[in-house]
One Martini backbone bead per residue (centre of mass of N, CA, C, O) as a GRO file, in nm:
protein
  256
    1MET     BB    1  -4.465  -3.895  -0.388
    2SER     BB    2  -4.243  -3.719  -0.306
    3THR     BB    3  -4.075  -3.388  -0.455
    4GLU     BB    4  -3.844  -3.290  -0.300
    5THR     BB    5  -3.594  -3.152  -0.289
    6VAL     BB    6  -3.209  -3.209  -0.249
    7SER     BB    7  -2.963  -3.026  -0.174
    8GLN     BB    8  -2.630  -2.893  -0.246
    9PRO     BB    9  -2.354  -2.885  -0.174
   10VAL     BB   10  -2.193  -2.593  -0.081
   11PRO     BB   11  -1.882  -2.388  -0.091
   12ARG     BB   12  -1.784  -2.114   0.096
   13HIS     BB   13  -1.472  -2.149  -0.041
   14VAL     BB   14  -1.317  -2.045  -0.363
   15ALA     BB   15  -1.019  -2.160  -0.511
   16ILE     BB   16  -0.779  -2.002  -0.808
   17ILE     BB   17  -0.635  -2.094  -1.035
   18MET     BB   18  -0.561  -1.883  -1.365
   19ASP     BB   19  -0.478  -2.086  -1.615
   20GLY     BB   20  -0.438  -2.009  -1.991
   21ASN     BB   21  -0.400  -1.736  -2.135
   22ASN     BB   22  -0.145  -1.781  -2.349
   23ARG     BB   23  -0.264  -1.997  -2.514
   24TRP     BB   24  -0.543  -1.891  -2.581
   25ALA     BB   25  -0.404  -1.693  -2.772
   26LYS     BB   26  -0.211  -1.886  -2.956
   27ARG     BB   27  -0.437  -2.000  -3.104
   28ARG     BB   28  -0.521  -1.731  -3.244
   29GLY     BB   29  -0.296  -1.533  -3.313
   30LEU     BB   30  -0.193  -1.361  -3.004
   31LYS     BB   31  -0.106  -1.214  -2.758
   32ASP     BB   32  -0.029  -1.176  -2.451
   33TYR     BB   33  -0.252  -1.010  -2.369
   34ALA     BB   34  -0.533  -1.105  -2.507
   35GLY     BB   35  -0.542  -1.318  -2.256
   36HIS     BB   36  -0.552  -1.153  -2.007
   37ARG     BB   37  -0.821  -0.995  -2.074
   38ALA     BB   38  -0.956  -1.273  -2.109
   39GLY     BB   39  -0.972  -1.291  -1.810
   40VAL     BB   40  -1.002  -1.119  -1.709
   41GLU     BB   41  -1.354  -1.096  -1.784
   42ALA     BB   42  -1.406  -1.360  -1.652
   43ILE     BB   43  -1.441  -1.298  -1.391
   44ARG     BB   44  -1.740  -1.181  -1.336
   45GLU     BB   45  -1.890  -1.430  -1.425
   46VAL     BB   46  -1.764  -1.652  -1.257
   47LEU     BB   47  -1.851  -1.485  -1.010
   48ALA     BB   48  -2.153  -1.481  -1.037
   49ALA     BB   49  -2.209  -1.749  -1.031
   50PHE     BB   50  -2.127  -1.810  -0.763
   51GLN     BB   51  -2.337  -1.647  -0.629
   52ASP     BB   52  -2.571  -1.813  -0.717
   53ALA     BB   53  -2.497  -2.078  -0.556
   54GLY     BB   54  -2.351  -1.933  -0.263
   55VAL     BB   55  -2.137  -1.867  -0.250
   56ARG     BB   56  -1.922  -1.655  -0.019
   57THR     BB   57  -1.575  -1.729  -0.127
   58VAL     BB   58  -1.333  -1.554  -0.350
   59SER     BB   59  -1.009  -1.680  -0.496
   60LEU     BB   60  -0.738  -1.512  -0.688
   61PHE     BB   61  -0.474  -1.602  -0.850
   62ALA     BB   62  -0.319  -1.325  -1.030
   63PHE     BB   63   0.004  -1.298  -0.872
   64SER     BB   64   0.311  -1.435  -0.813
   65SER     BB   65   0.651  -1.436  -0.678
   66GLU     BB   66   0.728  -1.577  -0.981
   67ASN     BB   67   0.631  -1.409  -1.191
   68TRP     BB   68   0.824  -1.173  -1.246
   69ARG     BB   69   1.022  -1.305  -1.417
   70ARG     BB   70   0.927  -1.297  -1.637
   71PRO     BB   71   0.886  -1.047  -1.841
   72THR     BB   72   0.852  -0.700  -1.843
   73ALA     BB   73   0.645  -0.640  -2.053
   74GLU     BB   74   0.414  -0.834  -1.926
   75VAL     BB   75   0.434  -0.731  -1.619
   76ASN     BB   76   0.296  -0.437  -1.702
   77ALA     BB   77   0.063  -0.562  -1.818
   78LEU     BB   78  -0.084  -0.682  -1.589
   79MET     BB   79  -0.081  -0.449  -1.383
   80LYS     BB   80  -0.262  -0.248  -1.618
   81LEU     BB   81  -0.500  -0.495  -1.559
   82PHE     BB   82  -0.552  -0.431  -1.261
   83SER     BB   83  -0.591  -0.119  -1.301
   84ASN     BB   84  -0.852  -0.152  -1.511
   85TYR     BB   85  -1.018  -0.347  -1.293
   86LEU     BB   86  -1.058  -0.135  -1.130
   87ASP     BB   87  -1.198   0.091  -1.255
   88SER     BB   88  -1.437  -0.074  -1.362
   89GLU     BB   89  -1.570  -0.242  -1.123
   90ILE     BB   90  -1.648  -0.105  -0.848
   91ARG     BB   91  -1.876  -0.080  -0.854
   92LYS     BB   92  -2.015  -0.337  -0.903
   93LEU     BB   93  -1.904  -0.457  -0.617
   94LYS     BB   94  -2.093  -0.259  -0.436
   95GLU     BB   95  -2.384  -0.346  -0.551
   96ASP     BB   96  -2.252  -0.638  -0.549
   97GLY     BB   97  -2.180  -0.716  -0.228
   98VAL     BB   98  -1.834  -0.670  -0.223
   99ARG     BB   99  -1.559  -0.773  -0.095
  100LEU     BB  100  -1.254  -0.666  -0.106
  101ARG     BB  101  -0.903  -0.819  -0.136
  102PHE     BB  102  -0.570  -0.820  -0.084
  103ILE     BB  103  -0.295  -1.040  -0.117
  104GLY     BB  104   0.039  -0.986  -0.048
  105ARG     BB  105   0.282  -0.823  -0.135
  106ARG     BB  106   0.372  -0.431  -0.135
  107ASP     BB  107   0.688  -0.359  -0.187
  108ARG     BB  108   0.653  -0.399  -0.564
  109LEU     BB  109   0.424  -0.192  -0.559
  110SER     BB  110   0.284   0.061  -0.719
  111LYS     BB  111   0.156   0.320  -0.578
  112SER     BB  112  -0.054   0.386  -0.756
  113LEU     BB  113  -0.173   0.074  -0.749
  114LEU     BB  114  -0.204   0.095  -0.430
  115THR     BB  115  -0.441   0.316  -0.434
  116LYS     BB  116  -0.632   0.121  -0.568
  117MET     BB  117  -0.659  -0.086  -0.356
  118ASP     BB  118  -0.721   0.092  -0.089
  119TYR     BB  119  -0.986   0.220  -0.210
  120ALA     BB  120  -1.103  -0.095  -0.303
  121GLU     BB  121  -1.126  -0.147  -0.001
  122GLN     BB  122  -1.245   0.120   0.131
  123SER     BB  123  -1.552   0.108  -0.044
  124THR     BB  124  -1.607  -0.273   0.046
  125ARG     BB  125  -1.596  -0.294   0.396
  126PHE     BB  126  -1.926  -0.341   0.406
  127ASN     BB  127  -1.966  -0.573   0.239
  128ARG     BB  128  -2.138  -0.909   0.288
  129GLU     BB  129  -2.221  -1.110   0.052
  130THR     BB  130  -1.889  -1.118  -0.049
  131SER     BB  131  -1.561  -1.259  -0.099
  132LEU     BB  132  -1.304  -1.117  -0.286
  133ASN     BB  133  -0.979  -1.211  -0.361
  134ILE     BB  134  -0.646  -1.106  -0.427
  135ALA     BB  135  -0.355  -1.232  -0.549
  136LEU     BB  136  -0.071  -1.014  -0.537
  137ASP     BB  137   0.230  -1.143  -0.503
  138TYR     BB  138   0.181  -1.436  -0.391
  139GLY     BB  139   0.277  -1.677  -0.165
  140GLY     BB  140   0.303  -1.959   0.074
  141GLN     BB  141   0.602  -1.965   0.188
  142TRP     BB  142   0.566  -1.641   0.262
  143ASP     BB  143   0.337  -1.653   0.484
  144ILE     BB  144   0.428  -1.863   0.659
  145THR     BB  145   0.688  -1.701   0.705
  146GLN     BB  146   0.543  -1.463   0.839
  147ALA     BB  147   0.353  -1.608   1.072
  148ALA     BB  148   0.653  -1.648   1.204
  149ARG     BB  149   0.720  -1.355   1.221
  150ASN     BB  150   0.504  -1.331   1.464
  151LEU     BB  151   0.589  -1.523   1.658
  152ALA     BB  152   0.863  -1.408   1.705
  153GLU     BB  153   0.794  -1.154   1.804
  154LYS     BB  154   0.606  -1.255   2.052
  155VAL     BB  155   0.855  -1.372   2.216
  156LYS     BB  156   1.079  -1.232   2.212
  157ALA     BB  157   0.858  -0.964   2.386
  158GLY     BB  158   0.686  -1.207   2.584
  159GLU     BB  159   0.366  -1.248   2.460
  160LEU     BB  160   0.544  -1.572   2.399
  161ALA     BB  161   0.532  -1.890   2.399
  162PRO     BB  162   0.665  -2.130   2.238
  163ASP     BB  163   0.469  -2.364   2.371
  164GLU     BB  164   0.214  -2.177   2.266
  165ILE     BB  165   0.248  -2.301   1.977
  166THR     BB  166   0.008  -2.331   1.721
  167GLU     BB  167  -0.144  -2.380   1.460
  168GLU     BB  168  -0.384  -2.172   1.503
  169ARG     BB  169  -0.160  -1.918   1.579
  170LEU     BB  170  -0.044  -1.943   1.281
  171ALA     BB  171  -0.333  -1.905   1.127
  172GLU     BB  172  -0.389  -1.609   1.242
  173GLN     BB  173  -0.119  -1.495   1.059
  174LEU     BB  174  -0.293  -1.556   0.801
  175SER     BB  175  -0.410  -1.519   0.551
  176LEU     BB  176  -0.703  -1.537   0.539
  177ALA     BB  177  -0.824  -1.552   0.895
  178HIS     BB  178  -1.106  -1.452   0.883
  179LEU     BB  179  -1.168  -1.734   0.737
  180PRO     BB  180  -1.243  -1.968   0.582
  181ASP     BB  181  -1.100  -2.232   0.429
  182PRO     BB  182  -1.092  -2.385   0.104
  183ASP     BB  183  -1.276  -2.634  -0.001
  184LEU     BB  184  -1.230  -2.524  -0.311
  185CYS     BB  185  -0.999  -2.605  -0.619
  186ILE     BB  186  -0.905  -2.455  -0.876
  187ARG     BB  187  -0.778  -2.565  -1.200
  188THR     BB  188  -0.673  -2.484  -1.499
  189ALA     BB  189  -0.534  -2.586  -1.828
  190GLY     BB  190  -0.385  -2.905  -1.714
  191GLU     BB  191  -0.328  -2.853  -1.396
  192HIS     BB  192  -0.156  -3.024  -1.098
  193ARG     BB  193  -0.080  -2.783  -0.935
  194LEU     BB  194  -0.038  -2.497  -0.638
  195SER     BB  195   0.184  -2.318  -0.705
  196ASN     BB  196   0.246  -2.174  -0.387
  197PHE     BB  197  -0.080  -2.164  -0.300
  198LEU     BB  198  -0.237  -2.209  -0.010
  199LEU     BB  199  -0.114  -2.400   0.139
  200TRP     BB  200  -0.246  -2.466   0.422
  201GLN     BB  201  -0.544  -2.387   0.373
  202LEU     BB  202  -0.524  -2.645   0.144
  203ALA     BB  203  -0.510  -2.911   0.321
  204TYR     BB  204  -0.854  -2.935   0.301
  205ALA     BB  205  -0.941  -2.979   0.032
  206GLU     BB  206  -1.133  -2.983  -0.319
  207TYR     BB  207  -1.001  -3.099  -0.598
  208TYR     BB  208  -1.006  -2.901  -0.945
  209PHE     BB  209  -0.966  -3.030  -1.265
  210CYS     BB  210  -0.901  -2.851  -1.593
  211ASP     BB  211  -0.861  -2.797  -1.927
  212ALA     BB  212  -0.933  -2.537  -1.956
  213LEU     BB  213  -0.931  -2.237  -2.026
  214TRP     BB  214  -0.966  -1.925  -1.839
  215PRO     BB  215  -1.098  -1.752  -2.098
  216ASP     BB  216  -1.343  -2.042  -2.072
  217PHE     BB  217  -1.431  -2.001  -1.808
  218ASP     BB  218  -1.780  -2.080  -1.713
  219ARG     BB  219  -2.064  -2.149  -1.600
  220ASP     BB  220  -2.060  -2.458  -1.679
  221GLN     BB  221  -1.781  -2.492  -1.531
  222VAL     BB  222  -1.936  -2.413  -1.262
  223ALA     BB  223  -2.119  -2.635  -1.236
  224LEU     BB  224  -1.901  -2.885  -1.297
  225ALA     BB  225  -1.709  -2.807  -1.013
  226LEU     BB  226  -2.016  -2.825  -0.808
  227GLN     BB  227  -2.033  -3.130  -0.870
  228SER     BB  228  -1.776  -3.256  -0.833
  229TYR     BB  229  -1.816  -3.152  -0.495
  230ALA     BB  230  -2.095  -3.284  -0.428
  231ASP     BB  231  -2.008  -3.593  -0.515
  232ARG     BB  232  -1.824  -3.586  -0.247
  233GLU     BB  233  -1.670  -3.693   0.089
  234ARG     BB  234  -1.594  -3.543   0.358
  235ARG     BB  235  -1.375  -3.576   0.633
  236PHE     BB  236  -1.074  -3.500   0.778
  237GLY     BB  237  -0.948  -3.783   0.874
  238GLY     BB  238  -1.188  -3.937   0.952
  239ARG     BB  239  -1.517  -4.004   0.949
  240LEU     BB  240  -1.821  -4.063   0.810
  241ASP     BB  241  -2.095  -3.922   0.902
  242ALA     BB  242  -2.418  -3.889   0.885
  243SER     BB  243  -2.449  -3.587   0.720
  244PRO     BB  244  -2.297  -3.591   0.410
  245ASN     BB  245  -2.397  -3.262   0.346
  246ASP     BB  246  -2.234  -3.173   0.559
  247ASN     BB  247  -1.958  -3.043   0.429
  248ASN     BB  248  -1.837  -2.837   0.638
  249ASN     BB  249  -1.649  -2.675   0.861
  250THR     BB  250  -1.560  -2.529   1.154
  251LYS     BB  251  -1.490  -2.268   1.050
  252GLY     BB  252  -1.633  -1.959   1.042
  253GLN     BB  253  -1.805  -1.745   0.897
  254ASN     BB  254  -1.629  -1.390   0.808
  255LEU     BB  255  -1.707  -1.090   0.666
  256ALA     BB  256  -1.536  -0.855   0.812
   0.00000   0.00000   0.00000
């Protein structure tokens, strides 16, 4: 009898909607800031777990365009946490071969935070082991609108005819156009919606919803999510082919 182990399919790109920081804090009688801080700290272990599993790209929904509606004190605390995260983690990200990128609007962020973001992107730009994308002041509808505007400008300039606009051309103008679309989208804290995250890119992703609050999402939770993904058959609107374990779509991986 053969003892050869059959490897399970692993998503190349995992997108995560990190939810539940406030509830985590309230259950412990703590202020919201404590929950957000615990959520930031959880990123380190989760990223390492996905790296160990062979996931090449991780995208995190850190702050949505709609999050500006939260109380000013909470927004300021979140921005401070983002800044502190860059201060404390950039060296380890560099050592671990992680390339860090930010997607989303930048015109509403402070100059000091933008400076740190630019430094983080530049100092990790040659890393190729893993791509970590942080969505900050990001919205999927904004992303698609920006892509449409870019194409409209090309049409206006005579560089593109209207009938030459295709799904592929629009996709090339989106955030993360240089990477394969997410294979798996995870949302924590028992919520079952996308909340305007990567609306175009998640069209054919598998979804995994769990009750764990984000600060409690650890290696065991990562393993459960990856097992759920491995147990699924991905068809992309077609029929299951002869190789069900060949789960990846046809977009090429490019961490450059």
